[in-house]
PDB file of C-alpha atoms and ligand atoms in Angstrom:
ATOM      1  CA  UNK A 157     -15.281   5.352  11.219  1.00  0.00           C
ATOM      2  CA  UNK A 158     -15.902   8.960  10.158  1.00  0.00           C
ATOM      3  CA  UNK A 159     -14.031   9.297   6.754  1.00  0.00           C
ATOM      4  CA  UNK A 160     -14.172  13.032   6.616  1.00  0.00           C
ATOM      5  CA  UNK A 161     -11.904  15.120   9.060  1.00  0.00           C
ATOM      6  CA  UNK A 162      -9.938  13.542   9.526  1.00  0.00           C
ATOM      7  CA  UNK A 163      -5.011  13.017   9.207  1.00  0.00           C
ATOM      8  CA  UNK A 164      -3.648  10.948   6.627  1.00  0.00           C
ATOM      9  CA  UNK A 165      -0.124   9.783   5.729  1.00  0.00           C
ATOM     10  CA  UNK A 166       0.197   7.809   2.705  1.00  0.00           C
ATOM     11  CA  UNK A 167       3.450   5.928   2.493  1.00  0.00           C
ATOM     12  CA  UNK A 168       4.253   6.290  -1.608  1.00  0.00           C
ATOM     13  CA  UNK A 169       1.326   8.523  -2.218  1.00  0.00           C
ATOM     14  CA  UNK A 170       2.361  10.383  -5.827  1.00  0.00           C
ATOM     15  CA  UNK A 171       1.188   8.472  -7.632  1.00  0.00           C
ATOM     16  CA  UNK A 172      -0.889   5.290  -9.275  1.00  0.00           C
ATOM     17  CA  UNK A 173      -3.641   4.758  -6.030  1.00  0.00           C
ATOM     18  CA  UNK A 174      -1.626   6.257  -3.603  1.00  0.00           C
ATOM     19  CA  UNK A 175      -2.271   9.893  -5.403  1.00  0.00           C
ATOM     20  CA  UNK A 176      -6.460   7.770  -6.562  1.00  0.00           C
ATOM     21  CA  UNK A 177      -6.029   7.879  -2.891  1.00  0.00           C
ATOM     22  CA  UNK A 178      -4.696  11.341  -1.382  1.00  0.00           C
ATOM     23  CA  UNK A 179      -7.501  12.731  -3.895  1.00  0.00           C
ATOM     24  CA  UNK A 180     -10.522  10.385  -2.776  1.00  0.00           C
ATOM     25  CA  UNK A 181      -9.959  10.855   0.142  1.00  0.00           C
ATOM     26  CA  UNK A 182      -9.013  15.357   0.524  1.00  0.00           C
ATOM     27  CA  UNK A 183     -12.560  15.530  -2.050  1.00  0.00           C
ATOM     28  CA  UNK A 184     -14.225  13.531   0.916  1.00  0.00           C
ATOM     29  CA  UNK A 185     -12.799  16.323   3.467  1.00  0.00           C
ATOM     30  CA  UNK A 186      -9.872  14.773   5.109  1.00  0.00           C
ATOM     31  CA  UNK A 187      -6.157  16.301   5.066  1.00  0.00           C
ATOM     32  CA  UNK A 188      -3.517  13.835   3.264  1.00  0.00           C
ATOM     33  CA  UNK A 189       0.186  13.796   3.405  1.00  0.00           C
ATOM     34  CA  UNK A 190       2.403  12.284   0.896  1.00  0.00           C
ATOM     35  CA  UNK A 191       5.550  10.632   0.006  1.00  0.00           C
ATOM     36  CA  UNK A 192       7.504   9.631  -2.058  1.00  0.00           C
ATOM     37  CA  UNK A 193      11.285   9.404  -3.073  1.00  0.00           C
ATOM     38  CA  UNK A 194      10.169  10.914  -6.661  1.00  0.00           C
ATOM     39  CA  UNK A 195      10.284  15.391  -5.488  1.00  0.00           C
ATOM     40  CA  UNK A 196       8.945  15.782  -9.192  1.00  0.00           C
ATOM     41  CA  UNK A 197       6.672  13.097  -8.836  1.00  0.00           C
ATOM     42  CA  UNK A 198       5.622  14.647  -5.405  1.00  0.00           C
ATOM     43  CA  UNK A 199       5.223  18.015  -6.698  1.00  0.00           C
ATOM     44  CA  UNK A 200       3.044  16.807  -9.421  1.00  0.00           C
ATOM     45  CA  UNK A 201       0.909  14.743  -7.818  1.00  0.00           C
ATOM     46  CA  UNK A 202       0.522  19.177  -5.848  1.00  0.00           C
ATOM     47  CA  UNK A 203       0.004  20.127  -8.963  1.00  0.00           C
ATOM     48  CA  UNK A 204      -3.123  17.901  -8.744  1.00  0.00           C
ATOM     49  CA  UNK A 205      -4.289  17.945  -5.539  1.00  0.00           C
ATOM     50  CA  UNK A 206      -2.787  21.203  -4.376  1.00  0.00           C
ATOM     51  CA  UNK A 207      -4.238  20.446  -0.924  1.00  0.00           C
ATOM     52  CA  UNK A 208      -1.805  18.060  -0.291  1.00  0.00           C
ATOM     53  CA  UNK A 209       1.031  18.244   1.746  1.00  0.00           C
ATOM     54  CA  UNK A 210       4.390  15.984   0.522  1.00  0.00           C
ATOM     55  CA  UNK A 211       7.696  14.944   2.616  1.00  0.00           C
ATOM     56  CA  UNK A 212      10.606  13.232   0.128  1.00  0.00           C
ATOM     57  CA  UNK A 213      11.710   9.893   1.761  1.00  0.00           C
ATOM     58  CA  UNK A 214      12.591   6.629   1.243  1.00  0.00           C
ATOM     59  CA  UNK A 215      10.720   4.434   3.639  1.00  0.00           C
ATOM     60  CA  UNK A 216      12.662   1.833   2.734  1.00  0.00           C
ATOM     61  CA  UNK A 217      15.582   3.220   5.173  1.00  0.00           C
ATOM     62  CA  UNK A 218      14.330   2.612   9.076  1.00  0.00           C
ATOM     63  CA  UNK A 219      15.571   6.023   9.536  1.00  0.00           C
ATOM     64  CA  UNK A 220      14.233   7.681   6.252  1.00  0.00           C
ATOM     65  CA  UNK A 221      10.896   6.093   8.498  1.00  0.00           C
ATOM     66  CA  UNK A 222      12.025   7.453  12.017  1.00  0.00           C
ATOM     67  CA  UNK A 223      11.955  10.861  11.054  1.00  0.00           C
ATOM     68  CA  UNK A 224       8.630  10.583   8.412  1.00  0.00           C
ATOM     69  CA  UNK A 225       7.891   9.566  11.914  1.00  0.00           C
ATOM     70  CA  UNK A 226       8.526  12.534  14.091  1.00  0.00           C
ATOM     71  CA  UNK A 227       8.037  14.714  10.790  1.00  0.00           C
ATOM     72  CA  UNK A 228       4.508  13.876  10.742  1.00  0.00           C
ATOM     73  CA  UNK A 229       3.481  13.794  14.592  1.00  0.00           C
ATOM     74  CA  UNK A 230       5.539  17.184  14.946  1.00  0.00           C
ATOM     75  CA  UNK A 231       4.669  19.035  12.402  1.00  0.00           C
ATOM     76  CA  UNK A 232       0.352  17.084  12.098  1.00  0.00           C
ATOM     77  CA  UNK A 233      -0.003  16.554  15.631  1.00  0.00           C
ATOM     78  CA  UNK A 234      -3.835  15.125  15.119  1.00  0.00           C
ATOM     79  CA  UNK A 235      -2.963  12.615  12.566  1.00  0.00           C
ATOM     80  CA  UNK A 236      -5.036   9.414  12.909  1.00  0.00           C
ATOM     81  CA  UNK A 237      -4.501   7.530  10.073  1.00  0.00           C
ATOM     82  CA  UNK A 238      -1.200   5.570   7.828  1.00  0.00           C
ATOM     83  CA  UNK A 239      -1.818   4.299   5.310  1.00  0.00           C
ATOM     84  CA  UNK A 240       1.046   1.943   4.240  1.00  0.00           C
ATOM     85  CA  UNK A 241       0.539   1.088   0.447  1.00  0.00           C
ATOM     86  CA  UNK A 242       4.329   2.443  -1.409  1.00  0.00           C
ATOM     87  CA  UNK A 243       5.373  -0.465  -2.938  1.00  0.00           C
ATOM     88  CA  UNK A 244       7.317  -1.125  -6.106  1.00  0.00           C
ATOM     89  CA  UNK A 245       7.108  -5.025  -8.224  1.00  0.00           C
ATOM     90  CA  UNK A 246      10.605  -6.925  -9.522  1.00  0.00           C
ATOM     91  CA  UNK A 247      10.781  -9.526 -11.604  1.00  0.00           C
ATOM     92  CA  UNK A 248      13.318 -11.745  -9.676  1.00  0.00           C
ATOM     93  CA  UNK A 249      15.304 -15.201 -11.647  1.00  0.00           C
ATOM     94  CA  UNK A 250      16.459 -17.281  -9.020  1.00  0.00           C
ATOM     95  CA  UNK A 251      17.261 -19.535 -12.419  1.00  0.00           C
ATOM     96  CA  UNK A 252      19.750 -17.128 -12.881  1.00  0.00           C
ATOM     97  CA  UNK A 253      21.409 -16.176  -9.154  1.00  0.00           C
ATOM     98  CA  UNK A 254      17.846 -13.840  -7.771  1.00  0.00           C
ATOM     99  CA  UNK A 255      20.007 -10.921 -10.143  1.00  0.00           C
ATOM    100  CA  UNK A 256      18.371  -7.467  -8.353  1.00  0.00           C
ATOM    101  CA  UNK A 257      17.323  -9.086  -4.916  1.00  0.00           C
ATOM    102  CA  UNK A 258      20.108  -6.713  -3.261  1.00  0.00           C
ATOM    103  CA  UNK A 259      20.550  -4.290  -5.808  1.00  0.00           C
ATOM    104  CA  UNK A 260      19.385  -0.305  -4.357  1.00  0.00           C
ATOM    105  CA  UNK A 261      15.521  -1.293  -3.972  1.00  0.00           C
ATOM    106  CA  UNK A 262      14.857  -3.976  -1.707  1.00  0.00           C
ATOM    107  CA  UNK A 263      11.409  -5.409  -2.448  1.00  0.00           C
ATOM    108  CA  UNK A 264      11.384  -7.062   1.057  1.00  0.00           C
ATOM    109  CA  UNK A 265      11.527  -3.311   2.768  1.00  0.00           C
ATOM    110  CA  UNK A 266       9.906  -0.961   0.465  1.00  0.00           C
ATOM    111  CA  UNK A 267       6.606  -3.568   0.612  1.00  0.00           C
ATOM    112  CA  UNK A 268       7.734  -5.705   4.278  1.00  0.00           C
ATOM    113  CA  UNK A 269       9.180  -4.761   7.495  1.00  0.00           C
ATOM    114  CA  UNK A 270       8.662  -0.781   5.995  1.00  0.00           C
ATOM    115  CA  UNK A 271       4.332  -1.357   6.692  1.00  0.00           C
ATOM    116  CA  UNK A 272       5.503  -3.134  10.313  1.00  0.00           C
ATOM    117  CA  UNK A 273       7.477  -0.606  11.588  1.00  0.00           C
ATOM    118  CA  UNK A 274       5.636   2.450  10.580  1.00  0.00           C
ATOM    119  CA  UNK A 275       2.569   0.993  12.364  1.00  0.00           C
ATOM    120  CA  UNK A 276       4.507   0.186  15.509  1.00  0.00           C
ATOM    121  CA  UNK A 277       5.548   3.975  15.449  1.00  0.00           C
ATOM    122  CA  UNK A 278       1.904   4.457  15.133  1.00  0.00           C
ATOM    123  CA  UNK A 279       0.423   2.601  17.098  1.00  0.00           C
ATOM    124  CA  UNK A 280       1.339   4.143  19.878  1.00  0.00           C
ATOM    125  CA  UNK A 281       0.619   7.253  18.888  1.00  0.00           C
ATOM    126  CA  UNK A 282      -2.485   6.948  17.895  1.00  0.00           C
ATOM    127  CA  UNK A 283      -3.279   4.603  20.904  1.00  0.00           C
ATOM    128  CA  UNK A 284      -2.821   7.905  23.427  1.00  0.00           C
ATOM    129  CA  UNK A 285      -5.958  10.463  20.785  1.00  0.00           C
ATOM    130  CA  UNK A 286      -8.170  10.604  21.135  1.00  0.00           C
ATOM    131  CA  UNK A 287     -11.207   9.538  18.482  1.00  0.00           C
ATOM    132  CA  UNK A 288     -10.918   7.191  16.081  1.00  0.00           C
ATOM    133  CA  UNK A 289      -7.487   5.866  14.507  1.00  0.00           C
ATOM    134  CA  UNK A 290      -7.055   3.884  11.713  1.00  0.00           C
ATOM    135  CA  UNK A 291      -4.128   1.581   9.311  1.00  0.00           C
ATOM    136  CA  UNK A 292      -4.774   0.665   6.194  1.00  0.00           C
ATOM    137  CA  UNK A 293      -2.291  -1.598   5.157  1.00  0.00           C
ATOM    138  CA  UNK A 294      -2.679  -2.166   0.716  1.00  0.00           C
ATOM    139  CA  UNK A 295      -1.435  -5.661   0.329  1.00  0.00           C
ATOM    140  CA  UNK A 296      -2.606  -7.118  -3.345  1.00  0.00           C
ATOM    141  CA  UNK A 297      -5.183 -10.350  -4.995  1.00  0.00           C
ATOM    142  CA  UNK A 298      -1.496 -12.049  -5.198  1.00  0.00           C
ATOM    143  CA  UNK A 299      -1.073 -12.293  -1.656  1.00  0.00           C
ATOM    144  CA  UNK A 300      -3.510 -15.783  -1.724  1.00  0.00           C
ATOM    145  CA  UNK A 301      -2.526 -16.656  -4.888  1.00  0.00           C
ATOM    146  CA  UNK A 302       1.199 -16.395  -6.544  1.00  0.00           C
ATOM    147  CA  UNK A 303       2.412 -15.845  -9.441  1.00  0.00           C
ATOM    148  CA  UNK A 304       6.580 -17.120 -10.797  1.00  0.00           C
ATOM    149  CA  UNK A 305       6.991 -14.545 -11.984  1.00  0.00           C
ATOM    150  CA  UNK A 306       7.311 -11.840  -9.168  1.00  0.00           C
ATOM    151  CA  UNK A 307       7.833 -14.114  -6.326  1.00  0.00           C
ATOM    152  CA  UNK A 308       8.886 -12.121  -3.153  1.00  0.00           C
ATOM    153  CA  UNK A 309       7.050  -9.130  -3.898  1.00  0.00           C
ATOM    154  CA  UNK A 310       4.239 -12.660  -4.364  1.00  0.00           C
ATOM    155  CA  UNK A 311       5.898 -12.832  -0.179  1.00  0.00           C
ATOM    156  CA  UNK A 312       5.493  -9.674   0.761  1.00  0.00           C
ATOM    157  CA  UNK A 313       1.760  -9.474   0.238  1.00  0.00           C
ATOM    158  CA  UNK A 314       1.359 -12.880   1.681  1.00  0.00           C
ATOM    159  CA  UNK A 315       3.103 -11.278   5.037  1.00  0.00           C
ATOM    160  CA  UNK A 316       1.593  -7.775   4.846  1.00  0.00           C
ATOM    161  CA  UNK A 317      -2.104  -9.588   4.544  1.00  0.00           C
ATOM    162  CA  UNK A 318      -1.528 -12.204   7.370  1.00  0.00           C
ATOM    163  CA  UNK A 319       1.054  -9.232   9.768  1.00  0.00           C
ATOM    164  CA  UNK A 320      -2.745  -7.066   8.998  1.00  0.00           C
ATOM    165  CA  UNK A 321      -4.899  -9.860  10.471  1.00  0.00           C
ATOM    166  CA  UNK A 322      -2.479 -10.283  13.781  1.00  0.00           C
ATOM    167  CA  UNK A 323      -2.687  -6.655  14.207  1.00  0.00           C
ATOM    168  CA  UNK A 324      -6.290  -5.770  13.708  1.00  0.00           C
ATOM    169  CA  UNK A 325      -6.599  -7.943  16.490  1.00  0.00           C
ATOM    170  CA  UNK A 326      -4.465  -7.323  18.496  1.00  0.00           C
ATOM    171  CA  UNK A 327      -5.768  -3.378  18.225  1.00  0.00           C
ATOM    172  CA  UNK A 328      -9.386  -5.222  18.701  1.00  0.00           C
ATOM    173  CA  UNK A 329     -10.548  -2.882  21.300  1.00  0.00           C
ATOM    174  CA  UNK A 330      -8.480  -0.592  21.060  1.00  0.00           C
ATOM    175  CA  UNK A 331      -9.478   3.079  18.764  1.00  0.00           C
ATOM    176  CA  UNK A 332      -7.531   1.836  16.082  1.00  0.00           C
ATOM    177  CA  UNK A 333      -9.182   0.277  13.093  1.00  0.00           C
ATOM    178  CA  UNK A 334      -6.436  -2.446  10.682  1.00  0.00           C
ATOM    179  CA  UNK A 335      -7.816  -2.449   7.498  1.00  0.00           C
ATOM    180  CA  UNK A 336      -6.940  -4.846   4.138  1.00  0.00           C
ATOM    181  CA  UNK A 337      -7.195  -3.576   0.922  1.00  0.00           C
ATOM    182  CA  UNK A 338      -5.715  -6.351  -1.040  1.00  0.00           C
ATOM    183  CA  UNK A 339      -6.222  -4.528  -5.760  1.00  0.00           C
ATOM    184  CA  UNK A 340      -6.239  -6.978  -7.882  1.00  0.00           C
ATOM    185  CA  UNK A 341      -4.282  -5.866 -11.661  1.00  0.00           C
ATOM    186  CA  UNK A 342      -4.361  -2.183 -11.989  1.00  0.00           C
ATOM    187  CA  UNK A 343      -3.160   0.221 -14.973  1.00  0.00           C
ATOM    188  CA  UNK A 344      -0.283   1.933 -12.418  1.00  0.00           C
ATOM    189  CA  UNK A 345       3.527   2.199 -12.733  1.00  0.00           C
ATOM    190  CA  UNK A 346       4.249   0.143 -11.252  1.00  0.00           C
ATOM    191  CA  UNK A 347       4.396  -3.324 -13.474  1.00  0.00           C
ATOM    192  CA  UNK A 348       6.894  -1.349 -15.630  1.00  0.00           C
ATOM    193  CA  UNK A 349       9.362  -3.658 -16.351  1.00  0.00           C
ATOM    194  CA  UNK A 350       6.441  -6.250 -18.244  1.00  0.00           C
ATOM    195  CA  UNK A 351       5.549  -2.902 -19.693  1.00  0.00           C
ATOM    196  CA  UNK A 352       8.751  -2.298 -21.364  1.00  0.00           C
ATOM    197  CA  UNK A 353       8.582  -5.554 -22.558  1.00  0.00           C
ATOM    198  CA  UNK A 354       6.155  -4.224 -24.606  1.00  0.00           C
ATOM    199  CA  UNK A 355       3.856  -6.047 -23.107  1.00  0.00           C
ATOM    200  CA  UNK A 356       0.328  -4.566 -22.979  1.00  0.00           C
ATOM    201  CA  UNK A 357      -0.754  -2.337 -20.247  1.00  0.00           C
ATOM    202  CA  UNK A 358      -3.997  -4.532 -18.719  1.00  0.00           C
ATOM    203  CA  UNK A 359      -6.361  -3.792 -15.328  1.00  0.00           C
ATOM    204  CA  UNK A 360      -8.583  -1.588 -14.298  1.00  0.00           C
ATOM    205  CA  UNK A 361      -8.468   2.180 -13.049  1.00  0.00           C
ATOM    206  CA  UNK A 362      -6.506   2.868  -9.528  1.00  0.00           C
ATOM    207  CA  UNK A 363      -9.715   5.419  -8.895  1.00  0.00           C
ATOM    208  CA  UNK A 364     -12.723   2.406  -8.230  1.00  0.00           C
ATOM    209  CA  UNK A 365      -8.712   1.667  -5.843  1.00  0.00           C
ATOM    210  CA  UNK A 366      -9.818   4.730  -4.286  1.00  0.00           C
ATOM    211  CA  UNK A 367     -13.351   4.684  -3.838  1.00  0.00           C
ATOM    212  CA  UNK A 368     -13.395   1.256  -2.549  1.00  0.00           C
ATOM    213  CA  UNK A 369     -11.078   1.854   0.657  1.00  0.00           C
ATOM    214  CA  UNK A 370     -13.406   5.150   1.192  1.00  0.00           C
ATOM    215  CA  UNK A 371     -15.730   2.816   0.849  1.00  0.00           C
ATOM    216  CA  UNK A 372     -14.217   0.638   3.394  1.00  0.00           C
ATOM    217  CA  UNK A 373     -12.918   2.804   5.598  1.00  0.00           C
ATOM    218  CA  UNK A 374     -17.228   4.403   5.669  1.00  0.00           C
ATOM    219  CA  UNK A 375     -18.938   1.423   6.810  1.00  0.00           C
ATOM    220  CA  UNK A 376     -15.627  -0.683   9.095  1.00  0.00           C
ATOM    221  CA  UNK A 377     -15.319  -3.730   6.573  1.00  0.00           C
ATOM    222  CA  UNK A 378     -12.417  -4.314   7.540  1.00  0.00           C
ATOM    223  CA  UNK A 379     -11.274  -7.308   4.538  1.00  0.00           C
ATOM    224  CA  UNK A 380     -11.761  -5.331   0.922  1.00  0.00           C
ATOM    225  CA  UNK A 381     -11.131  -7.602  -1.575  1.00  0.00           C
ATOM    226  CA  UNK A 382     -11.268  -5.458  -4.521  1.00  0.00           C
ATOM    227  CA  UNK A 383     -12.761  -6.492  -7.892  1.00  0.00           C
ATOM    228  CA  UNK A 384     -11.279 -10.555  -9.260  1.00  0.00           C
ATOM    229  CA  UNK A 385      -8.730 -10.393  -6.991  1.00  0.00           C
ATOM    230  CA  UNK A 386     -11.934 -11.457  -4.484  1.00  0.00           C
ATOM    231  CA  UNK A 387     -11.791 -14.864  -7.785  1.00  0.00           C
ATOM    232  CA  UNK A 388      -7.706 -15.625  -6.347  1.00  0.00           C
ATOM    233  CA  UNK A 389      -8.864 -14.879  -3.008  1.00  0.00           C
ATOM    234  CA  UNK A 390     -11.353 -18.218  -3.508  1.00  0.00           C
ATOM    235  CA  UNK A 391      -9.627 -19.623  -5.423  1.00  0.00           C
ATOM    236  CA  UNK A 392      -6.516 -20.547  -2.148  1.00  0.00           C
ATOM    237  CA  UNK A 393      -9.674 -21.478  -0.665  1.00  0.00           C
ATOM    238  CA  UNK A 394     -10.628 -24.348  -2.810  1.00  0.00           C
ATOM    239  CA  UNK A 395      -7.217 -25.598  -5.413  1.00  0.00           C
ATOM    240  CA  UNK A 396      -4.354 -22.894  -4.154  1.00  0.00           C
ATOM    241  CA  UNK A 397      -2.202 -25.525  -6.393  1.00  0.00           C
ATOM    242  CA  UNK A 398      -3.767 -25.712  -9.573  1.00  0.00           C
ATOM    243  CA  UNK A 399      -5.125 -22.041  -9.766  1.00  0.00           C
ATOM    244  CA  UNK A 400      -1.459 -21.062  -8.641  1.00  0.00           C
ATOM    245  CA  UNK A 401       0.125 -23.227 -12.126  1.00  0.00           C
ATOM    246  CA  UNK A 402      -3.746 -21.684 -14.144  1.00  0.00           C
ATOM    247  CA  UNK A 403      -2.629 -17.723 -13.314  1.00  0.00           C
ATOM    248  CA  UNK A 404       0.604 -18.595 -14.893  1.00  0.00           C
ATOM    249  CA  UNK A 405       0.304 -19.799 -17.199  1.00  0.00           C
ATOM    250  CA  UNK A 406      -2.245 -16.956 -18.161  1.00  0.00           C
ATOM    251  CA  UNK A 407       0.738 -14.764 -17.198  1.00  0.00           C
ATOM    252  CA  UNK A 408       2.559 -16.006 -20.322  1.00  0.00           C
ATOM    253  CA  UNK A 409      -0.417 -15.723 -22.165  1.00  0.00           C
ATOM    254  CA  UNK A 410       0.111 -20.247 -22.760  1.00  0.00           C
TER     255      UNK A 410
HETATM  256  N1  LIG B  86      -0.945  -2.007  -9.799  1.00  0.00           N
HETATM  257  C1  LIG B  86      -1.254  -2.844  -9.254  1.00  0.00           C
HETATM  258  O1  LIG B  86      -1.762  -3.601 -10.054  1.00  0.00           O
HETATM  259  C2  LIG B  86      -1.585  -3.680  -7.929  1.00  0.00           C
HETATM  260  C3  LIG B  86      -1.802  -4.484  -7.491  1.00  0.00           C
HETATM  261  C4  LIG B  86      -2.637  -4.664  -6.398  1.00  0.00           C
HETATM  262  C5  LIG B  86      -0.867  -4.372  -5.225  1.00  0.00           C
HETATM  263  N2  LIG B  86      -0.702  -3.247  -5.673  1.00  0.00           N
HETATM  264  C6  LIG B  86       0.160  -1.749  -4.600  1.00  0.00           C
HETATM  265  O2  LIG B  86      -1.003  -0.929  -5.330  1.00  0.00           O
HETATM  266  C7  LIG B  86       0.625  -0.228  -3.984  1.00  0.00           C
HETATM  267  C8  LIG B  86       0.528   0.928  -5.165  1.00  0.00           C
HETATM  268  O3  LIG B  86       1.781   0.733  -6.310  1.00  0.00           O
HETATM  269  P1  LIG B  86       0.396   0.485  -7.441  1.00  0.00           P
HETATM  270  O4  LIG B  86      -0.050   0.318  -7.922  1.00  0.00           O
HETATM  271  O5  LIG B  86       0.208   1.987  -7.145  1.00  0.00           O
HETATM  272  O6  LIG B  86       1.985   2.617  -7.779  1.00  0.00           O
HETATM  273  P2  LIG B  86       3.133   2.584  -8.731  1.00  0.00           P
HETATM  274  O7  LIG B  86       1.617   3.962  -8.988  1.00  0.00           O
HETATM  275  O8  LIG B  86       4.141   2.714  -8.635  1.00  0.00           O
HETATM  276  O9  LIG B  86       3.488   3.716  -7.016  1.00  0.00           O
HETATM  277  C9  LIG B  86       4.123   3.544  -5.861  1.00  0.00           C
HETATM  278  C10 LIG B  86       4.213   4.390  -4.859  1.00  0.00           C
HETATM  279  O10 LIG B  86       4.942   3.970  -4.120  1.00  0.00           O
HETATM  280  C11 LIG B  86       6.061   4.920  -4.443  1.00  0.00           C
HETATM  281  N3  LIG B  86       8.042   4.094  -3.492  1.00  0.00           N
HETATM  282  C12 LIG B  86       7.888   3.049  -4.143  1.00  0.00           C
HETATM  283  N4  LIG B  86       8.885   2.456  -3.672  1.00  0.00           N
HETATM  284  C13 LIG B  86       9.073   3.473  -1.775  1.00  0.00           C
HETATM  285  C14 LIG B  86       9.829   4.475  -1.357  1.00  0.00           C
HETATM  286  N5  LIG B  86      11.008   3.692  -0.766  1.00  0.00           N
HETATM  287  N6  LIG B  86      10.186   5.664  -0.829  1.00  0.00           N
HETATM  288  C15 LIG B  86       9.150   5.717  -0.013  1.00  0.00           C
HETATM  289  N7  LIG B  86       7.759   5.287  -1.558  1.00  0.00           N
HETATM  290  C16 LIG B  86       8.358   4.284  -2.265  1.00  0.00           C
HETATM  291  C17 LIG B  86       5.855   5.645  -5.787  1.00  0.00           C
HETATM  292  O11 LIG B  86       7.279   7.003  -5.033  1.00  0.00           O
HETATM  293  P3  LIG B  86       9.274   6.873  -5.754  1.00  0.00           P
HETATM  294  O12 LIG B  86       8.648   5.867  -6.756  1.00  0.00           O
HETATM  295  O13 LIG B  86       8.194   7.807  -6.170  1.00  0.00           O
HETATM  296  O14 LIG B  86       9.601   7.405  -4.439  1.00  0.00           O
HETATM  297  C18 LIG B  86       5.231   5.730  -6.009  1.00  0.00           C
HETATM  298  O15 LIG B  86       4.563   7.473  -5.897  1.00  0.00           O
HETATM  299  C19 LIG B  86       1.767  -1.065  -3.816  1.00  0.00           C
HETATM  300  O16 LIG B  86       2.009  -1.585  -2.573  1.00  0.00           O
HETATM  301  C20 LIG B  86       1.653  -2.157  -4.629  1.00  0.00           C
HETATM  302  O17 LIG B  86       1.626  -3.490  -4.595  1.00  0.00           O
HETATM  303  C21 LIG B  86      -0.360  -2.814  -6.656  1.00  0.00           C
END
């Protein structure tokens, strides 16, 4: 695909991987819109990359998603790419009644339902564009082998991986290309609970994922598994139960 002169909406583009992709795609000559819930983070992002357009939006809320679609298509009618990137991760313990499952933030709404609904909103608009368009879903290596401490997160990413494959098949003969980028562990705010427990923060820089996303679009490489996430994808084919056990032991430091 062409990776310049696109108009791109990146959900959750104010920090981490979303911001790195926003910066990379602006540098490559694209117009980039980002959204998020915290105005302070959107303003910080705009200070770092002044060309960005920003919008406050909670994508976990259905009517806010619809409003985001209306705003985007009326203010930026040339929009031709949607990056479903916004995500949250929670440690949820089903032994203690799953606290956090239904508090103020829902992983199912943010990571999965919003990506599906925003795709449903934007795809009919993209199908009418007279140029190539893209839906880019950010999944995770944990879509392939789950980590038990974040069970709902892993389920949402496995679900998004599955949805992405079906969507790609449905749109195969159209102008809308469907990409999946599955990062390994990346140094971002996502792991705030582990950080709060003073676990050292591991992971690759967000800029590495952003570069991989740009390359994937350029080469029409529809499924891009970044770095060590490849090990998890391979493992899920060979011996999923064994690697699930091993991953959880490694994560627990045993
Ligand atoms: N970090 C990793 O190790 C890793 C690995 C694999 C995949 N990923 C995926 O990469 C994506 C980006 O995560 P990240 O690592 O860059 O974490 P991050 O720095 O925490 O970024 C998440 C972004 O999503 C936004 N967001 C969260 N909930 C939202 C909502 N309801 N509405 C609108 N925006 C929302 C956040 O802004 P506000 O809080 O201001 O809304 C933030 O800008 C996620 O889908 C994540 O699952 C990350």
